[in-house]
Short mmCIF file of C-alpha atoms and ligand atoms in Angstrom, two decimals:
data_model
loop_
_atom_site.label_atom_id
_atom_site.label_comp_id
_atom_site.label_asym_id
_atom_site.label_seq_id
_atom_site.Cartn_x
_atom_site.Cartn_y
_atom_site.Cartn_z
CA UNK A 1 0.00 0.00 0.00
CA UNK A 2 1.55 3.33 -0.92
CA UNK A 3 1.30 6.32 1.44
CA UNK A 4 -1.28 8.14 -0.73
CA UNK A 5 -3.91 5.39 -0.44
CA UNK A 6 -6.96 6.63 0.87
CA UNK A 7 -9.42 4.90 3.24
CA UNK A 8 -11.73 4.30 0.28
CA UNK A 9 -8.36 2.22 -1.71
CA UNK A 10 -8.62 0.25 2.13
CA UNK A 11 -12.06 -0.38 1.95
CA UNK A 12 -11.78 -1.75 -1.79
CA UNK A 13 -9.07 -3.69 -0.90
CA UNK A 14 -10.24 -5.23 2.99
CA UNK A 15 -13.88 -4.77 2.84
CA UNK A 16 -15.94 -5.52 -0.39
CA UNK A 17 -13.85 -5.04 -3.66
CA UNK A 18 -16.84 -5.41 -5.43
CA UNK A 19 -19.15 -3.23 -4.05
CA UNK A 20 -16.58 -0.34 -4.36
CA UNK A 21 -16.44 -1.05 -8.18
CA UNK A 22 -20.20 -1.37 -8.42
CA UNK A 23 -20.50 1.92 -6.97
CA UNK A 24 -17.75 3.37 -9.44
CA UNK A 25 -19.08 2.21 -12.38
CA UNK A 26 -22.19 3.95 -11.85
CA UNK A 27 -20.57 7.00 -10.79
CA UNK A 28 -21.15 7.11 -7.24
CA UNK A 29 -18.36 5.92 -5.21
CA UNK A 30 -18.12 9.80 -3.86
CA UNK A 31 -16.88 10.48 -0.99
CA UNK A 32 -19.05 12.77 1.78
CA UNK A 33 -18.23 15.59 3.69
CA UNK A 34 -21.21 16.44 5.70
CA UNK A 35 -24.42 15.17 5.65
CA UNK A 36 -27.69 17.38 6.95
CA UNK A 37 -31.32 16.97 6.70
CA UNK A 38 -32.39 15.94 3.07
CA UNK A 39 -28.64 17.17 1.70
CA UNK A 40 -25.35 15.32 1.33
CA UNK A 41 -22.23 17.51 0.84
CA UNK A 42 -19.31 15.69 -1.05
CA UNK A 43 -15.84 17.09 -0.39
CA UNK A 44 -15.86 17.95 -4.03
CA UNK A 45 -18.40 20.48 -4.03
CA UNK A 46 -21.46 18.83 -4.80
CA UNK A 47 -24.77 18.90 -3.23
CA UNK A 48 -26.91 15.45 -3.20
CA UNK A 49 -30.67 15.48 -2.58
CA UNK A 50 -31.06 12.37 -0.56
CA UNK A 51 -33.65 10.54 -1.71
CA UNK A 52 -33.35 7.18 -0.50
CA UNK A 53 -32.81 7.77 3.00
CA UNK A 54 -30.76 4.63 3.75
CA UNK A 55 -33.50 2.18 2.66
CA UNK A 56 -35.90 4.96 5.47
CA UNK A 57 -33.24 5.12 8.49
CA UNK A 58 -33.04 8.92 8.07
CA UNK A 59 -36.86 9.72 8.67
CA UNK A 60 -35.73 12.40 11.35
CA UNK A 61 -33.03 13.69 8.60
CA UNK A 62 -29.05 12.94 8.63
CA UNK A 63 -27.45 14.18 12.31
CA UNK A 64 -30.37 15.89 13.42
CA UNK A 65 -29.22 18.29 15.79
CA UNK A 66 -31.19 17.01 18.88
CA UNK A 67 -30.21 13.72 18.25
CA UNK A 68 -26.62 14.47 18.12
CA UNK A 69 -27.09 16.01 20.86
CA UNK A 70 -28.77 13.40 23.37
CA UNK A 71 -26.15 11.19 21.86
CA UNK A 72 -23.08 13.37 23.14
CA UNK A 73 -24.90 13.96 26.93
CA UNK A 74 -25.23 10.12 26.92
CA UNK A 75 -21.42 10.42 26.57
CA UNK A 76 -20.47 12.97 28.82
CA UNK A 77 -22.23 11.51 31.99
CA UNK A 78 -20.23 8.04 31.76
CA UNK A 79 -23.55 6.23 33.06
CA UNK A 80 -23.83 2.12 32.90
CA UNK A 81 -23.26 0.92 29.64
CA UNK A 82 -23.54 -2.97 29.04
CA UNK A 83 -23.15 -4.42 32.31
CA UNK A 84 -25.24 -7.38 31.83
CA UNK A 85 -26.12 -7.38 35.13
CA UNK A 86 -28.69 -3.96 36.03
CA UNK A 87 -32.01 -2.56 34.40
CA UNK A 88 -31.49 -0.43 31.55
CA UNK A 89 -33.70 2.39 32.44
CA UNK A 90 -33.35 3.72 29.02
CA UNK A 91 -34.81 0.87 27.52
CA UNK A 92 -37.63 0.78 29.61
CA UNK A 93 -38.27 4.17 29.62
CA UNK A 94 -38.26 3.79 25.21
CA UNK A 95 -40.25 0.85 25.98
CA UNK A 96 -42.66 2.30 27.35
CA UNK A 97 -42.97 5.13 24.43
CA UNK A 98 -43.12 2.44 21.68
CA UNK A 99 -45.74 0.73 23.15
CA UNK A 100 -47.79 3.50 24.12
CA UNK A 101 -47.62 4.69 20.07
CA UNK A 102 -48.19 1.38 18.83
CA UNK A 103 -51.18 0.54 20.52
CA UNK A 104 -53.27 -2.21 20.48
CA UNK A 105 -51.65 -5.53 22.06
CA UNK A 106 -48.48 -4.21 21.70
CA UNK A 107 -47.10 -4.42 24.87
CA UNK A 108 -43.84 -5.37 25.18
CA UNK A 109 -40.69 -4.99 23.75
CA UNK A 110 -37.46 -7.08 23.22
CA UNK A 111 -34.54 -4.87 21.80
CA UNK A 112 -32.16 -5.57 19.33
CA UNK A 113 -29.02 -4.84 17.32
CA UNK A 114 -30.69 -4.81 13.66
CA UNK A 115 -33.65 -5.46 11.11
CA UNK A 116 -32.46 -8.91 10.46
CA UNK A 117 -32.20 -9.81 14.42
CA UNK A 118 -35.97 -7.95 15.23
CA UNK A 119 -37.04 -10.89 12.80
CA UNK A 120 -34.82 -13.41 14.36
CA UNK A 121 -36.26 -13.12 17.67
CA UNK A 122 -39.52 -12.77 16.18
CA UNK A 123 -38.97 -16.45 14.59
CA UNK A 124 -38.27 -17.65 18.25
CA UNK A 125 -40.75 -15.81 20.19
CA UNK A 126 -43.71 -17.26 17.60
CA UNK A 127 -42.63 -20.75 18.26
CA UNK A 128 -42.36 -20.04 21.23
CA UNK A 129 -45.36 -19.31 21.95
CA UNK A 130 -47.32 -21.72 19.56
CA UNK A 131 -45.05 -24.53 19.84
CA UNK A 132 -44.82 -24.71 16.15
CA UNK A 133 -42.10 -24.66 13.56
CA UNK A 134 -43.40 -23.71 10.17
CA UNK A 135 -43.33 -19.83 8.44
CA UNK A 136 -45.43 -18.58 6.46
CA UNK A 137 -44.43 -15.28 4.31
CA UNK A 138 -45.18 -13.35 0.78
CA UNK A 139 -43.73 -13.56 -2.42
CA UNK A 140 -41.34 -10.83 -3.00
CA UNK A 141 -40.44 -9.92 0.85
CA UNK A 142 -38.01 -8.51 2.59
CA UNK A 143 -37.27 -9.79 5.76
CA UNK A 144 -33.29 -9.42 5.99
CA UNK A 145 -30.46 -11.17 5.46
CA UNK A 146 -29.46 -13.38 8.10
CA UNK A 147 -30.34 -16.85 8.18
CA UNK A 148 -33.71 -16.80 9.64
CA UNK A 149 -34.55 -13.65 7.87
CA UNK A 150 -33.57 -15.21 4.61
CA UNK A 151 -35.79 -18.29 4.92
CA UNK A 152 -38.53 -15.85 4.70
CA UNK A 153 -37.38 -14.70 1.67
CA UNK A 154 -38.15 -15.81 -2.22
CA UNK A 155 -35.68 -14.32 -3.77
CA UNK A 156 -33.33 -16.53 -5.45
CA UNK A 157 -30.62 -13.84 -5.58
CA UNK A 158 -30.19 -13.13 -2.43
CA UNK A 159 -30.75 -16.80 -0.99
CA UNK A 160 -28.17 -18.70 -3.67
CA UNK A 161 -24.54 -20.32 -2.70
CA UNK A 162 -26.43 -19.68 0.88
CA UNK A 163 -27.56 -23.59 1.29
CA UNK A 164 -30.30 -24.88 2.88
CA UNK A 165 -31.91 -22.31 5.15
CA UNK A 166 -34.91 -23.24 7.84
CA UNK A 167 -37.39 -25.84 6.87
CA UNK A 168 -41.15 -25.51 7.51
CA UNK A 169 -41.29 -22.36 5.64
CA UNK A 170 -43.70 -21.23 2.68
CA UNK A 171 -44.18 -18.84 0.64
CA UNK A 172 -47.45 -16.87 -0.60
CA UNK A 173 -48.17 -14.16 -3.03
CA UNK A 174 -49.04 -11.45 -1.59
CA UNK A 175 -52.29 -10.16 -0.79
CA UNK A 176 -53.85 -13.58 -2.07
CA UNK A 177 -56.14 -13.93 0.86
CA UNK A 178 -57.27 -17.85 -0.22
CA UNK A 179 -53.40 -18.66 -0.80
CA UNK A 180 -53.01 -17.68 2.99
CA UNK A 181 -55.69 -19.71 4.22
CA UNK A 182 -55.08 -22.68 2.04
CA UNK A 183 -51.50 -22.67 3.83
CA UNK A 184 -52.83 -21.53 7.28
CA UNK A 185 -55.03 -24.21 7.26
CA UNK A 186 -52.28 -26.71 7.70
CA UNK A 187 -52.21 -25.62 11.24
CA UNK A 188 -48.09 -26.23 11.05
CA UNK A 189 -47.59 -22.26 10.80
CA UNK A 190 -46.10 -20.40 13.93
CA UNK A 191 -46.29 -17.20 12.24
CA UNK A 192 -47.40 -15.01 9.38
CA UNK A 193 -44.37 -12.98 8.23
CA UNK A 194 -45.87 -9.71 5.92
CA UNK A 195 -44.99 -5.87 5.43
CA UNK A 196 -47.43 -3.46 5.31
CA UNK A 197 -45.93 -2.00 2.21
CA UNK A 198 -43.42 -3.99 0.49
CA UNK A 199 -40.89 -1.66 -0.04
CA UNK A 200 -37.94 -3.34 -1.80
CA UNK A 201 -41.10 -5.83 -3.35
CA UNK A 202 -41.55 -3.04 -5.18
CA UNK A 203 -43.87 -0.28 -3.28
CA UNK A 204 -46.39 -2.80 -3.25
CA UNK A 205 -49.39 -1.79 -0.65
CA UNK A 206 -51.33 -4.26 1.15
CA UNK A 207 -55.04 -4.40 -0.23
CA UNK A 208 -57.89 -2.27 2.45
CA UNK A 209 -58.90 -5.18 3.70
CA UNK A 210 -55.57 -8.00 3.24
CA UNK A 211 -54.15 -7.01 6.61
CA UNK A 212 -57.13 -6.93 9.11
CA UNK A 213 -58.56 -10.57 7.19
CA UNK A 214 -55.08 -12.25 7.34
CA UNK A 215 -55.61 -11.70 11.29
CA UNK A 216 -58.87 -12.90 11.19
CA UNK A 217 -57.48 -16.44 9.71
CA UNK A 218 -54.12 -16.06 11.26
CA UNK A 219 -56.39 -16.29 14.71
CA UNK A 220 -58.83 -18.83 13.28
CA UNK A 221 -55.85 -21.72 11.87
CA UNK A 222 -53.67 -20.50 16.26
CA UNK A 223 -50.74 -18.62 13.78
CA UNK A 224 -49.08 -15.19 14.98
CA UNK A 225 -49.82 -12.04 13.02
CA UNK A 226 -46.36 -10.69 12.59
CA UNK A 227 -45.68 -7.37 10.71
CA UNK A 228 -42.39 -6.31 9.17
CA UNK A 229 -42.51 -2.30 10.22
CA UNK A 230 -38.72 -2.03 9.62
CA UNK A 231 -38.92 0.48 6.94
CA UNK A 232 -42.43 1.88 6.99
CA UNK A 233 -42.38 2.19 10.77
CA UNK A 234 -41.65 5.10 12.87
CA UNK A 235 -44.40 7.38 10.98
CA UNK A 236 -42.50 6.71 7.09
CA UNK A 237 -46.40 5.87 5.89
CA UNK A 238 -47.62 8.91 7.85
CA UNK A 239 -48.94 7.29 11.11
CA UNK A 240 -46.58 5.61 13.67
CA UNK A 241 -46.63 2.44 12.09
CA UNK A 242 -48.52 1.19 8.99
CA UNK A 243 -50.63 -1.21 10.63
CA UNK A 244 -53.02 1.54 12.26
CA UNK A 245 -53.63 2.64 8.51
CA UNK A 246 -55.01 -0.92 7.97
CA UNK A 247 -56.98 -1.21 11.01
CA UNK A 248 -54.91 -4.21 11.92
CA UNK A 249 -53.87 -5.51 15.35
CA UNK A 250 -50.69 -7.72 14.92
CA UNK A 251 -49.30 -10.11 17.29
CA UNK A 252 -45.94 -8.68 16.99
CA UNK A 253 -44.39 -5.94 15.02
CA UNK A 254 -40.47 -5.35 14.47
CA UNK A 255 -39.03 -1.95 14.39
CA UNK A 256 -35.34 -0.88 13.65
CA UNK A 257 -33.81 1.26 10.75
CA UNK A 258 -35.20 4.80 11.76
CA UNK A 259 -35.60 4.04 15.49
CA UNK A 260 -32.08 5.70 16.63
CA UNK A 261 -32.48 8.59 14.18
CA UNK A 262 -30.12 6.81 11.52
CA UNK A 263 -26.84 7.15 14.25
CA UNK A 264 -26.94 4.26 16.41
CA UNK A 265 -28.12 0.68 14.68
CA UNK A 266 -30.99 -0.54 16.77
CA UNK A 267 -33.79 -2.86 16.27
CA UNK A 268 -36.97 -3.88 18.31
CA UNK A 269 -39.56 -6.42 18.38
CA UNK A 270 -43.08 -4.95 19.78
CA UNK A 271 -45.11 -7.88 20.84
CA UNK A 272 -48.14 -8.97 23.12
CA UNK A 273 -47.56 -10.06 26.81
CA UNK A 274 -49.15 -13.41 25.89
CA UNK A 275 -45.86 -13.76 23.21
CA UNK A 276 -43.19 -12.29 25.91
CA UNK A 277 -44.49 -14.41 28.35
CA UNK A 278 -44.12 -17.53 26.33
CA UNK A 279 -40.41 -17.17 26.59
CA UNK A 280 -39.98 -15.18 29.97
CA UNK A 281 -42.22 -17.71 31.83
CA UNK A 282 -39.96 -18.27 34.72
CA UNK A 283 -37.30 -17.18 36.52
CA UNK A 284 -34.77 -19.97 35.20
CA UNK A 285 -35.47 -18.44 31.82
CA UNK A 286 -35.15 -14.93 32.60
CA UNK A 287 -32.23 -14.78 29.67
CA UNK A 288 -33.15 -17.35 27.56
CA UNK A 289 -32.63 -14.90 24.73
CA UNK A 290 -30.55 -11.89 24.82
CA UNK A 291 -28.11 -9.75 23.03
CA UNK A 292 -24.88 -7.75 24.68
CA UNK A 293 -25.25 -4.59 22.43
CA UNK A 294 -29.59 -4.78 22.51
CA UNK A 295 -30.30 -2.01 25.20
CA UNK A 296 -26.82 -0.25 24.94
CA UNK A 297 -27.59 3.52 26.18
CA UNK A 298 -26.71 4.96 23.08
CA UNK A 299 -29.21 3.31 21.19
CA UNK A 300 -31.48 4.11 23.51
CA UNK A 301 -30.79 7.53 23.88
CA UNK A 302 -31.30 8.19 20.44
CA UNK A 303 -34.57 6.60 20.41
CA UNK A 304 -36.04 8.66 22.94
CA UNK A 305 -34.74 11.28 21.33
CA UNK A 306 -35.74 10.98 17.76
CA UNK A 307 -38.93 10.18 19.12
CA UNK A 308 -38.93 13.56 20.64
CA UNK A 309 -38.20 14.98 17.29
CA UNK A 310 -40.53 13.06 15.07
CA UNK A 311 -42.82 14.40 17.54
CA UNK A 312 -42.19 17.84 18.10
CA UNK A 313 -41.86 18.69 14.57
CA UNK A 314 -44.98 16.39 13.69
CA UNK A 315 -43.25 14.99 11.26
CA UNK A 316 -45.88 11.97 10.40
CA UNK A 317 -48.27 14.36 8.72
CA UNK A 318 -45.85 16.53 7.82
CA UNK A 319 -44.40 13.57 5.43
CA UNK A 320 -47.67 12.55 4.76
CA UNK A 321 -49.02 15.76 2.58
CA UNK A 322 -45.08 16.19 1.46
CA UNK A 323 -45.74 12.32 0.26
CA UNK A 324 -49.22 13.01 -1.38
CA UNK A 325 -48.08 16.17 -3.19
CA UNK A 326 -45.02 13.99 -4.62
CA UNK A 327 -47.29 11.47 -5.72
CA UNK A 328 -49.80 14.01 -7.34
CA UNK A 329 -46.99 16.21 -9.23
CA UNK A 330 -45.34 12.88 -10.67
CA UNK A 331 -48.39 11.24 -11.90
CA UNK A 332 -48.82 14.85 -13.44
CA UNK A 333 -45.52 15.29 -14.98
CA UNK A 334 -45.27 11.79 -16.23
CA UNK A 335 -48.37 10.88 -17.81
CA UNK A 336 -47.12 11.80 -20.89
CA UNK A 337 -44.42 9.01 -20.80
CA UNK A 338 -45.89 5.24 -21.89
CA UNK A 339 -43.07 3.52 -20.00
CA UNK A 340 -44.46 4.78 -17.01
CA UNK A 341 -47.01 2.06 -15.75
CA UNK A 342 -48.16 3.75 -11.72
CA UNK A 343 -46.73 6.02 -9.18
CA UNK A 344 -47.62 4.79 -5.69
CA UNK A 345 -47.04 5.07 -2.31
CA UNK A 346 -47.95 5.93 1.55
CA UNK A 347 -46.59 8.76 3.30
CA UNK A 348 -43.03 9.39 2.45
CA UNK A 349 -42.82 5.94 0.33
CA UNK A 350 -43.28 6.28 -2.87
CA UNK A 351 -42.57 3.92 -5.91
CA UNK A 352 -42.62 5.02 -9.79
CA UNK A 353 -43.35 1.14 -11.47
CA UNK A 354 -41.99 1.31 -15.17
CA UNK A 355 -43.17 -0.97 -18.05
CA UNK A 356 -41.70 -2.41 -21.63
CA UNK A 357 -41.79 -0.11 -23.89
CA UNK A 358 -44.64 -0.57 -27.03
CA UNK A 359 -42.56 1.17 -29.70
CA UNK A 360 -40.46 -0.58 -31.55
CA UNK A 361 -37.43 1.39 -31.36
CA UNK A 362 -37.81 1.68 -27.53
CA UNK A 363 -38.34 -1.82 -27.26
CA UNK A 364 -34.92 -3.16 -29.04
CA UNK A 365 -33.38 -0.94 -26.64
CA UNK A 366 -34.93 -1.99 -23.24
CA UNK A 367 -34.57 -6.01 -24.28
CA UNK A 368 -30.83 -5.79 -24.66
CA UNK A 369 -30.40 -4.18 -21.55
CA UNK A 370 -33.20 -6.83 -20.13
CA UNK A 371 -30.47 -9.92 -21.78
CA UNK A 372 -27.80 -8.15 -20.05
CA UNK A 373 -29.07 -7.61 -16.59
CA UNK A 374 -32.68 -7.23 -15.45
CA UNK A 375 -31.81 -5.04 -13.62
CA UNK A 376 -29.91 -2.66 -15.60
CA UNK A 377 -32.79 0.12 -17.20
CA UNK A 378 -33.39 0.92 -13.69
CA UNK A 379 -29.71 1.10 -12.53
CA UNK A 380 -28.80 3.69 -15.18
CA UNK A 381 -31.92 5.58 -14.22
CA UNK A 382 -30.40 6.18 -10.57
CA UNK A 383 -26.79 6.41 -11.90
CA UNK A 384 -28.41 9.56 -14.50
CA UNK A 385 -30.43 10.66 -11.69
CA UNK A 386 -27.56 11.37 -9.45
CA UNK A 387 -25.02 12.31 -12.49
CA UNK A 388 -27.31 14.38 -14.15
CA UNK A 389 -29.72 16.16 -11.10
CA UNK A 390 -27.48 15.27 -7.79
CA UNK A 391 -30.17 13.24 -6.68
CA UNK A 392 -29.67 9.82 -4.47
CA UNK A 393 -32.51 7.13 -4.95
CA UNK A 394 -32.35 3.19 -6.06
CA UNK A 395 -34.60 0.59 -7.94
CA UNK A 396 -36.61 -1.56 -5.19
CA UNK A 397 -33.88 -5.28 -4.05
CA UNK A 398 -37.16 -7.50 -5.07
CA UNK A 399 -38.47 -5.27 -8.14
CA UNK A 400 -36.12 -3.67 -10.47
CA UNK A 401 -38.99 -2.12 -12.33
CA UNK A 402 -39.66 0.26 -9.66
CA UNK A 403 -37.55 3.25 -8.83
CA UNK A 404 -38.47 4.42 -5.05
CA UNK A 405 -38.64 7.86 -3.72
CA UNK A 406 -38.05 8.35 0.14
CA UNK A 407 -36.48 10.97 0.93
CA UNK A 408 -36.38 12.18 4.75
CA UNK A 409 -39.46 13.13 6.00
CA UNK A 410 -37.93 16.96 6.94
CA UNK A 411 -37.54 17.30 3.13
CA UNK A 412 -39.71 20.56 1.51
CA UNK A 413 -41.72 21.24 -1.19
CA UNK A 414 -39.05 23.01 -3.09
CA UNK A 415 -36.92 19.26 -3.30
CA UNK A 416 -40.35 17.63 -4.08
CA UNK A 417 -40.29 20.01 -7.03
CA UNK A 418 -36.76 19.44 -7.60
CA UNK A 419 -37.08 15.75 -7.78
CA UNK A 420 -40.46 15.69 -10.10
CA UNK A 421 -38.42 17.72 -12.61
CA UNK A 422 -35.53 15.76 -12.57
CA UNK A 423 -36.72 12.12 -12.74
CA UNK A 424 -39.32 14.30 -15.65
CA UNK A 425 -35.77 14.99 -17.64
CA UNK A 426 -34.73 11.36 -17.36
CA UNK A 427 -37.87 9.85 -18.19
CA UNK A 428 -37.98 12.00 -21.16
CA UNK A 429 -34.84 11.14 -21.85
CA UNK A 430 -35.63 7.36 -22.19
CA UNK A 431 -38.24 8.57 -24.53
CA UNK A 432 -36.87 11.13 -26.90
CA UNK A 433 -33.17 10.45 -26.88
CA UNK A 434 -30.38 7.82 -27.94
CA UNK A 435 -28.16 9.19 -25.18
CA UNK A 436 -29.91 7.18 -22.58
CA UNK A 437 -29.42 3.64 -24.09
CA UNK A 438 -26.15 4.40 -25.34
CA UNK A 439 -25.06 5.42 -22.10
CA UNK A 440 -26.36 2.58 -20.48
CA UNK A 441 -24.77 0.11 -23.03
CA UNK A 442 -21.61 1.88 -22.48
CA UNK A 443 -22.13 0.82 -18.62
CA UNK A 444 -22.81 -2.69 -20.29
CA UNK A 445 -19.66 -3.00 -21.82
CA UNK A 446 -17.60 -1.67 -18.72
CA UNK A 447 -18.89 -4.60 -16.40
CA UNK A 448 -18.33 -7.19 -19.10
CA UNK A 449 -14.83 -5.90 -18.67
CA UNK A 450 -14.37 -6.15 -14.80
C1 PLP B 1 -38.49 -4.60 5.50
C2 PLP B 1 -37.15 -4.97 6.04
N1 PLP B 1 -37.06 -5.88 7.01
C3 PLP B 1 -35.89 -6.24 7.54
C4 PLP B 1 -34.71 -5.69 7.09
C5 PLP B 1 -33.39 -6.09 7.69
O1 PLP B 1 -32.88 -5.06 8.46
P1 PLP B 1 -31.31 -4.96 8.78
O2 PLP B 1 -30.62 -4.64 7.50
O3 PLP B 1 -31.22 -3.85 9.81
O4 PLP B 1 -30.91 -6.26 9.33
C6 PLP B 1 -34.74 -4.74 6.08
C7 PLP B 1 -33.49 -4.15 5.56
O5 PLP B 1 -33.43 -3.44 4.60
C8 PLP B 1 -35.99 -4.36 5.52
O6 PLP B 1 -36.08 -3.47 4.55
#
């Protein structure tokens, strides 16, 4: 290694080579000053319009000031940190916020380090408690990528080279209500496994009434109700969590991305007592599952505080109307485009779905790229998008038709506007010129060389 090697020539060379030339060939391995609200600053001048969010960690905005600073109190006063042998009165005092906002039988919590482990305990607790094995989840989910998490996944991409993950588990499309009960019926199930909105599945929103009759025959067949709230949690959709737009009351719920106000990783399962008490049920099993770094103080101190935020700046509805006037000026601006197929969305999640093209000369295009990659019409949209406009988004993991739009939910109207024009420039651009599909063929060519 030569003196001038910078931590980005480490990370390429110790950390994921390939994810460093992924991001290069598209144009975006930049590197970032500063980071605030909706804007990135890259130490080369440039201002990005975030408008991915981290997959929706950053609903309260990057380093919001009053999380920052709960964060560097926590530091200064030295208090207990991972004794693993007191009461973290953080964590019961965030406890006891979560469950208050989530309602219903929501009443206790377990915390975790992640997404991935929220689901993992939520695979033990629902055995647990029902004394069954099998899982039941949709086509096209995203659960996370641990071993558990991945058995309730379809997607042969991200399961493959893995081997065999947990038995017992099945897969449904989702919002096929007779699909669920035909499986259901089998009485094997511990749990139901479903988001509210599949975000990387595409933006895909749970029919009215999916949610509140998958209860019904989750209750009717003894299966948990468990709802994946990691991304449209913590008011993304507009209300706390998705579920209370459904009128649904879940058996368990996990929480984790935006908890900690995108600084501290965090996860947490919400749950009934009946659930908690299937594990706790005696003092011999008072840590039959635990985690060292689950109610670390920092974690927890962020919580409390980005609830504080999300709730002093009312930033549900504010994302809500921001989300609905995004939704109303791009169906607007690209109704003009017949690639296009929906925009959709709740709150501050919002996916544009595109289709094949009809015209011939748009459609010779689009299948090579489809031969090449499936993937790869929607990958040069984001790489143009942040070339062209300085604006950060991705194509959904389990959808590559759909490009999503979350930005922070402390974004304005003037970067709603400045989105709808720009993704209006690219999409026209698909339509109207050759530099689009020569650009993206020039992409082609540079990954069949690496
Ligand atoms: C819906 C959903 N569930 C679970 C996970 C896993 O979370 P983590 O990456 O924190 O493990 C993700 C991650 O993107 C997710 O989007």
């Amino acid at each position: 290694m030569s003196l001038t090697e910078t931590g980005v020539d480490h990370y390429a060379a110790r950390v994921n080579p390939q994810w460093s030339r992924l991001l290069s060939l598209l144009g975006m391995n930049v590197s970032y000053e500063r980071c605030l609200g909706s804007e990135l600053f890259t130490s080369s001048g440039r201002r990005i319009l975030d408008f991915l969010s981290g997959y929706c960690v950053h609903n309260v905005g990057h380093n919001h000031a009053a999380v920052v600073d709960a964060l560097r109190e926590e530091l200064a006063r030295c208090g207990p940190v991972m004794l693993q042998s007191h009461v973290s009165e953080l964590a019961g005092e965030l406890a006891q916020r979560l469950c208050g906002l989530a309602r219903g039988k929501l009443s206790k919590v377990f915390f975790a380090n992640s997404g991935s482990e929220g689901v993992e305990t939520a695979i033990k607790f629902a055995r647990a408690y029902t004394g069954r094995d099998g899982l039941l989840c949709a086509e096209r989910a995203f659960h996370g990528l641990t071993c558990g998490a991945l058995s309730l996944m379809d997607g042969a991409y991200w399961r493959k080279g893995f081997g065999n993950l947990l038995p017992e588990t099945a897969v449904v499309p989702f919002g096929d209500l007779e699909a669920l009960e035909r499986q259901l019926s089998w009485r094997k199930f511990a749990a139901f496994f479903v988001e509210p909105v599949q975000s990387e599945g595409g933006v895909r929103l749970a029919p009215p009434d999916y949610l509140p009759q998958a209860q019904d025959l989750c209750r009717r067949y003894g299966s948990l109700l468990v709802l994946d709230e990691v991304q449209t949690g913590m008011y993304r959709t507009g209300t706390f969590l998705a579920a209370h737009h459904f009128g649904v009351e879940p058996d368990m719920v996990v929480l984790a991305k935006a908890l900690s106000g995108g600084l501290v990783p965090v996860g947490a399962l919400l749950m009934s007592e009946a659930v908690s008490d299937a594990v706790f049920s005696s003092l011999k099993r008072a840590v039959v599952h635990a985690c060292t770094f689950g109610e670390n103080s920092l974690a927890m101190r962020a919580g409390l505080a980005t609830l504080d935020v999300l709730e002093d700046e009312n930033l549900g509805e504010r994302g809500a109307a921001l989300g609905a006037l995004l939704r109303r000026r791009l169906t607007a601006a690209l109704a003009p485009y017949e690639m296009v197929r929906a925009v959709r969305g709740a709150g501050m999640l919002s996916g544009i779905e595109f289709r094949e093209p009809r015209q011939l000369r748009l459609r010779v295009a689009f299948e090579t790229f489809r031969r090449i990659h499936p993937g790869m019409f929607g990958q040069v949209l984001v790489m143009r998008m942040f070339r062209d406009h300085g604006i950060l988004t991705q194509i959904c993991g389990n959808h590559f038709m759909v490009l999503k739009a979350a930005p922070p939910l402390v974004a304005d109207e003037e970067k709603i506007e400045q989105f709808v024009e720009a993704i209006r420039e690219t999409v026209d651009l698909v339509h109207n010129s050759s530099t689009f599909w020569s650009d993206a063929l020039g992409l082609a060519r540079r990954v069949a060389k690496v």
